Short mmCIF file of C-alpha atoms and ligand atoms in Angstrom, two decimals:
data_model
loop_
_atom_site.label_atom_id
_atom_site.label_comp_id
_atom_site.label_asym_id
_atom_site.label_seq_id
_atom_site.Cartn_x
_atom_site.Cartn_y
_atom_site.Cartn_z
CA UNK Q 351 0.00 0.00 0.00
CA UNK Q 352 1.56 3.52 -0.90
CA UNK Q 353 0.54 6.48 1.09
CA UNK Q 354 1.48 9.81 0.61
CA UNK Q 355 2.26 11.55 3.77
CA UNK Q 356 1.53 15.14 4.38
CA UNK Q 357 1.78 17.95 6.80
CA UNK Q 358 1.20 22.27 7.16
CA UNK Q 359 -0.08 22.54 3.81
CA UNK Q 360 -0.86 25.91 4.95
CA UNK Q 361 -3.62 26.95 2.42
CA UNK Q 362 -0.42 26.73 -0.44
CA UNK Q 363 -3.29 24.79 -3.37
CA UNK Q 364 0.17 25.16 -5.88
CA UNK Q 365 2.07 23.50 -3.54
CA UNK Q 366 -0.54 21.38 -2.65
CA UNK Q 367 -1.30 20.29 -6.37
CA UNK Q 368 2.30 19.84 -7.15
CA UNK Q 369 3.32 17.40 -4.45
CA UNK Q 370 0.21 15.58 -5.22
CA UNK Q 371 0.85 15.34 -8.60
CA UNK Q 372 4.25 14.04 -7.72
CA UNK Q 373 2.98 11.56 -5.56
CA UNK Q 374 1.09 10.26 -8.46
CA UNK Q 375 -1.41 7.27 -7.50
CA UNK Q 376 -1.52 6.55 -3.89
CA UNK Q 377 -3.60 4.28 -2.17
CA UNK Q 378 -4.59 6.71 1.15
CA UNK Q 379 -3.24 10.17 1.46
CA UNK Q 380 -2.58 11.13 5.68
CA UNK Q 381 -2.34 14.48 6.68
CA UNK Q 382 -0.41 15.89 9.81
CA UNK Q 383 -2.67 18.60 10.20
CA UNK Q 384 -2.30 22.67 9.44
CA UNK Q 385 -4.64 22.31 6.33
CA UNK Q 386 -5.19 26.14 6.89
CA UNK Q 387 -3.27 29.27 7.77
CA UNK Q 388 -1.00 31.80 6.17
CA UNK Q 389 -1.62 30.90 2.48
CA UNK Q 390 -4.52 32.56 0.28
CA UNK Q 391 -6.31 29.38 -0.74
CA UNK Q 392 -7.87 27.64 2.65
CA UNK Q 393 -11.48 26.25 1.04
CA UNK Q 394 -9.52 24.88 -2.46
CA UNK Q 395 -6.92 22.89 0.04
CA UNK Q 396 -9.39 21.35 2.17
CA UNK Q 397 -11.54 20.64 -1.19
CA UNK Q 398 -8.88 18.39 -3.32
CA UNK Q 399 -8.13 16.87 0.42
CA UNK Q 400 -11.54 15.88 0.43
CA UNK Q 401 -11.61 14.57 -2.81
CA UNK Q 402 -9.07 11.99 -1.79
CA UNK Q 403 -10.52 8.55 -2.32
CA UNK Q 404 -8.92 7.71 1.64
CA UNK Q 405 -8.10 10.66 3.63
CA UNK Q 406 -6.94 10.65 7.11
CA UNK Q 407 -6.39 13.91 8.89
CA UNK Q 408 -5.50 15.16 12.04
CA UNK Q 409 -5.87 18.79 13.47
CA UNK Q 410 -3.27 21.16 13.70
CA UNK Q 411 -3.12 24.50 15.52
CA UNK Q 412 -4.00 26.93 12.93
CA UNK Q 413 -6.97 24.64 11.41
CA UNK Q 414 -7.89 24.95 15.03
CA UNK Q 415 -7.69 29.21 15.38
CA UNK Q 416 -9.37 29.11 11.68
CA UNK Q 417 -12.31 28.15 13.07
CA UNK Q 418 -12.20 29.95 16.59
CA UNK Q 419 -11.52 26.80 18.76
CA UNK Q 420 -7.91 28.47 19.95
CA UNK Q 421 -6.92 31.33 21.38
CA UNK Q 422 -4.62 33.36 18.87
CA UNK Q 423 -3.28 35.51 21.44
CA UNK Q 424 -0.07 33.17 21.23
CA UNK Q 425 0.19 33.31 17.75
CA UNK Q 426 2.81 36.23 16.35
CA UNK Q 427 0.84 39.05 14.98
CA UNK Q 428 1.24 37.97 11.23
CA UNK Q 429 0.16 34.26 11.99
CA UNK Q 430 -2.86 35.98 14.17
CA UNK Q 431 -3.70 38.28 11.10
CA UNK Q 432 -3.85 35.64 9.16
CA UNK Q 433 -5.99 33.19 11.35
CA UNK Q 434 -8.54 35.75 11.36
CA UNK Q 435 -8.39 36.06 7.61
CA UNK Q 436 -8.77 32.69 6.76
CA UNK Q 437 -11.51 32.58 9.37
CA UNK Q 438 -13.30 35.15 7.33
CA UNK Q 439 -12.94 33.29 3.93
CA UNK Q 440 -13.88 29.28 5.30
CA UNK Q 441 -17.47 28.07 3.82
CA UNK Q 442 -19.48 25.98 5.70
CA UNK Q 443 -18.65 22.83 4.20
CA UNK Q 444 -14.62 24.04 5.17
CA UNK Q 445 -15.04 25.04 8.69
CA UNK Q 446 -17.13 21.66 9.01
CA UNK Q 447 -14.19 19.57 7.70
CA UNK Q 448 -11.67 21.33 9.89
CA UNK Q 449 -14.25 21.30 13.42
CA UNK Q 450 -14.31 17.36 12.70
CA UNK Q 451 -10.74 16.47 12.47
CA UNK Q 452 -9.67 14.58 15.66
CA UNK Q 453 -6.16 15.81 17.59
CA UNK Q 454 -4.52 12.29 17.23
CA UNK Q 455 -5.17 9.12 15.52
CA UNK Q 456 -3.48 5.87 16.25
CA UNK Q 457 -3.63 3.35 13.61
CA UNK Q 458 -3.02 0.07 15.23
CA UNK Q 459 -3.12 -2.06 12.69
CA UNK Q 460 -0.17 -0.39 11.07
CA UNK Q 461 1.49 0.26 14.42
CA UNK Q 462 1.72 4.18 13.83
CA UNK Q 463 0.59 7.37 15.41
CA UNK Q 464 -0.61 10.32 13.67
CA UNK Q 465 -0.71 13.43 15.46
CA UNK Q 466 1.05 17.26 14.09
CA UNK Q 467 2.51 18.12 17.11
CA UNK Q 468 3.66 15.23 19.84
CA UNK Q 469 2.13 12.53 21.67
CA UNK Q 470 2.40 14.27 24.78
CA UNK Q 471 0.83 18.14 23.25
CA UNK Q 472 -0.61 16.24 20.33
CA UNK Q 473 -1.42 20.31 18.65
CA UNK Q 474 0.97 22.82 20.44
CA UNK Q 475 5.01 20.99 21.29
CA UNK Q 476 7.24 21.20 18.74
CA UNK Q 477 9.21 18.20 18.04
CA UNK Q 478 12.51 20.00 16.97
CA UNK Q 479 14.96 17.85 19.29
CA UNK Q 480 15.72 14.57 19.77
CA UNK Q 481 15.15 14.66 23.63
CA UNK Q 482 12.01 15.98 22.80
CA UNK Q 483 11.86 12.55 21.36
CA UNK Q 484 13.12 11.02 24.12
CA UNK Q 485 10.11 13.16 26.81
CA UNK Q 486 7.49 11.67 24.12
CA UNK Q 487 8.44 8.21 23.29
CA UNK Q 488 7.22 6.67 26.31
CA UNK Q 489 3.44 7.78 26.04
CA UNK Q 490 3.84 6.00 22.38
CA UNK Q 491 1.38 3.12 22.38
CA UNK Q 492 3.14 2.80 18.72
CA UNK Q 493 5.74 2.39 17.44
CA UNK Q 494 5.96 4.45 14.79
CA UNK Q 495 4.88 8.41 15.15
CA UNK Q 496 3.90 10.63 12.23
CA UNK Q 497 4.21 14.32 12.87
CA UNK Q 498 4.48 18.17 11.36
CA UNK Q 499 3.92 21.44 13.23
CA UNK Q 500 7.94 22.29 12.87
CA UNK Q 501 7.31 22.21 9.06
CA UNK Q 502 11.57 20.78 8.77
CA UNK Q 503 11.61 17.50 7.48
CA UNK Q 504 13.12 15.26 10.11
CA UNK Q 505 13.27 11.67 12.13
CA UNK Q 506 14.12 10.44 15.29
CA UNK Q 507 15.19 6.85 16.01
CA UNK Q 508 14.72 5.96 19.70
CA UNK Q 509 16.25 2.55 20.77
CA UNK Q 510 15.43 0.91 24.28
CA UNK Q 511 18.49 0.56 26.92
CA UNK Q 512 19.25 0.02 30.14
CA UNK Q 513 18.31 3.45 30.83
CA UNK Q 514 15.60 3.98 29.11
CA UNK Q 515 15.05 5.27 25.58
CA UNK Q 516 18.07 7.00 23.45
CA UNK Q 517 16.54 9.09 21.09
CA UNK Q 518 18.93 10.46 17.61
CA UNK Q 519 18.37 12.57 15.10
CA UNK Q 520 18.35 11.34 11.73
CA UNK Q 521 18.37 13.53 8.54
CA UNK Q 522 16.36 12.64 5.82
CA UNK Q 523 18.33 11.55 2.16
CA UNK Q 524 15.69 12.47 -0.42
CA UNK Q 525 14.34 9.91 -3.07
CA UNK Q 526 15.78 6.89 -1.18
CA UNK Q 527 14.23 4.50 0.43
CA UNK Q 528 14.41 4.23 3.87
CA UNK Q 529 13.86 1.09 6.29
CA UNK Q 530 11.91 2.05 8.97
CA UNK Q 531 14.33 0.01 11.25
CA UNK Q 532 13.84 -1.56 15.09
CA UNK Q 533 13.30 0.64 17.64
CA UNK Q 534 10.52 3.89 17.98
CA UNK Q 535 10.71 6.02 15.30
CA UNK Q 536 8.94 9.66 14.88
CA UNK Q 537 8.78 10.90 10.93
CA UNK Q 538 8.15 14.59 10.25
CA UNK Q 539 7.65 14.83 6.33
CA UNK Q 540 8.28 18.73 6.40
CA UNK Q 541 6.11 21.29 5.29
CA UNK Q 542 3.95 21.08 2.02
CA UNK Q 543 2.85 24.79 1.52
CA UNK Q 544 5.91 26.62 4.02
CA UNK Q 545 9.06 25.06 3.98
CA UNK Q 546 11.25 26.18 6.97
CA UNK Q 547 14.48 24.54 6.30
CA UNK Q 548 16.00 27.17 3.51
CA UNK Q 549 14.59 24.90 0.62
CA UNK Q 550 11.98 26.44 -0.85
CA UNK Q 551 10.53 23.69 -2.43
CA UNK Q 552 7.85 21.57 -1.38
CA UNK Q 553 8.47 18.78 1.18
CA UNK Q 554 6.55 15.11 1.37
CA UNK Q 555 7.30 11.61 2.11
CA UNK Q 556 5.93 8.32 0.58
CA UNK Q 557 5.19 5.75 2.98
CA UNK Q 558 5.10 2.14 2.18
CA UNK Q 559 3.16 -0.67 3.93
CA UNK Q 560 3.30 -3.22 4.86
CA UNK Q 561 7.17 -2.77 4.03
CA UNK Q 562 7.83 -0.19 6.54
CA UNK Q 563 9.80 2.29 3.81
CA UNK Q 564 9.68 5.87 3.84
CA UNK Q 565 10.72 8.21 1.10
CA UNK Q 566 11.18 11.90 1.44
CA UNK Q 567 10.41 14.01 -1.64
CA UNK Q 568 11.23 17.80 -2.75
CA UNK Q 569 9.08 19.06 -5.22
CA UNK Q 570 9.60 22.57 -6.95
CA UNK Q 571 6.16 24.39 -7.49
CA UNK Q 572 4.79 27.55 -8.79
CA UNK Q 573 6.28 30.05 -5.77
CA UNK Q 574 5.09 33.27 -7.52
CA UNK Q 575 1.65 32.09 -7.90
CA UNK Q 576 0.75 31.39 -4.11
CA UNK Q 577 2.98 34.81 -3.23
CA UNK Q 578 0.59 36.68 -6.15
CA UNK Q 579 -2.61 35.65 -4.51
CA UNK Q 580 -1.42 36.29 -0.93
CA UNK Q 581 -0.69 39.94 -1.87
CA UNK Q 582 -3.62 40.50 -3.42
CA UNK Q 583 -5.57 39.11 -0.41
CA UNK Q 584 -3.99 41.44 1.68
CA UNK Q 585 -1.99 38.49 4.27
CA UNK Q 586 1.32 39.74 5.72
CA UNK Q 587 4.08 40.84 3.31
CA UNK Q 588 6.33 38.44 5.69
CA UNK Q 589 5.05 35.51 5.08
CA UNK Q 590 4.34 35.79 1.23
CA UNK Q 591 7.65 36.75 1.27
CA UNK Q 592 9.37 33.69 3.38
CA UNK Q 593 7.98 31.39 1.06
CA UNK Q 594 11.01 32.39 -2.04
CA UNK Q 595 13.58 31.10 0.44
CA UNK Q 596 11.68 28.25 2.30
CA UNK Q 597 12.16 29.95 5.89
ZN1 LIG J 214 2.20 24.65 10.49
#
């Protein structure tokens, strides 16, 4: 079974289109939450999500503010104006989608969690270290953990010892195939529609099951387009403007 894995697609639909194209047939698509937010195009995302023969989907924090179910007060003023602008523009059938997407899901039957944050703040902690790994991996009931929310594409192998878990970083090679190998592992595919990790291109993984392989994918897409129709919308020059150098 091939699954495309996603995460903070972040209302980017030429982003969005491009990584799906490159994805190509898939059996399920997952997302790791952050549908929403930032970008100019929140109802078209959660449309061509929808028309995903099998979607899974998890909530992340701004899909959450979009629809008035956080408190944006935390939020830097350009994510807040934004929040507030996307809540403006979401139709019914949108805000419904995003109000019934569940904080976690745990798929046992594939042995994996999906959640965009952590297991332990499944919408707000950012899983940026390994010994955030480490504070997580024991509320696993899985043991394999699918997250976003940093939007850099990352994994952390956690093998059992003596003294408990060791958690390392391990940086992803794009368009190999990698062995999802013994021990806990947490995958964060990146960022479909805001890269973070000075590579402005669009960031995925392919997930293979039963084998257990992962692939991480870059995928160039129309930059110019998304930054066109932010500007025009009014959204903070900042954050049309991070999107040229993926930061
Ligand atoms: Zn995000």
């Amino acid at each position: 079974m091939r699954i495309a894995l996603i995460s903070d697609i972040h209302s980017n639909l030429a982003a969005l289109e491009a990584v799906l194209a490159d994805a190509g047939p898939v059996d399920e698509t997952w997302c790791v939450g952050d549908v929403v937010g930032y970008g100019p195009d929140p109802n078209e995302c959660v449309d061509l999500l929808r028309a995903r023969k099998h979607l899974l989907c998890v909530a992340g924090n701004h899909d959450r503010a979009a629809i008035g179910k956080m408190d944006t007060r935390n939020f830097n003023p350009d994510a807040e104006a934004a929040a507030q602008w996307t809540s403006r523009q979401l139709t019914p059938s949108s805000r419904r989608f995003l109000e019934e997407l569940p904080p976690a899901r745990e798929l046992e039957q594939h042995d994996i969690t999906i959640v965009h944050g952590s297991p332990r703040e499944p919408i707000w902690e950012y899983m940026i270290y390994s010994s955030i790994a480490q504070a997580n991996v024991e509320l696993l009931n899985t043991r394999y953990c699918f997250v976003g929310h940093t939007h850099i594409p990352v994994m952390f192998n956690c093998a059992s010892g003596p003294l408990g878990h060791t958690c390392r970083t391990v940086t992803p090679v794009y368009d190999v195939l990698f062995k999802l190998a013994d021990g806990y592992l947490f995958v964060n595919p990146g960022s479909v529609g805001q890269p973070r990790d000075d590579n402005p291109d669009a960031s995925y993984v392919v997930l293979d099951l039963p084998d257990h392989t992962v692939t991480y994918r870059r995928v160039p897409y129309d930059v110019q387009k998304t930054q066109r129709k932010m500007q025009k919308a009014g959204l903070p020059q900042r954050l049309w403007m991070r999107l040229s150098y993926g930061w």
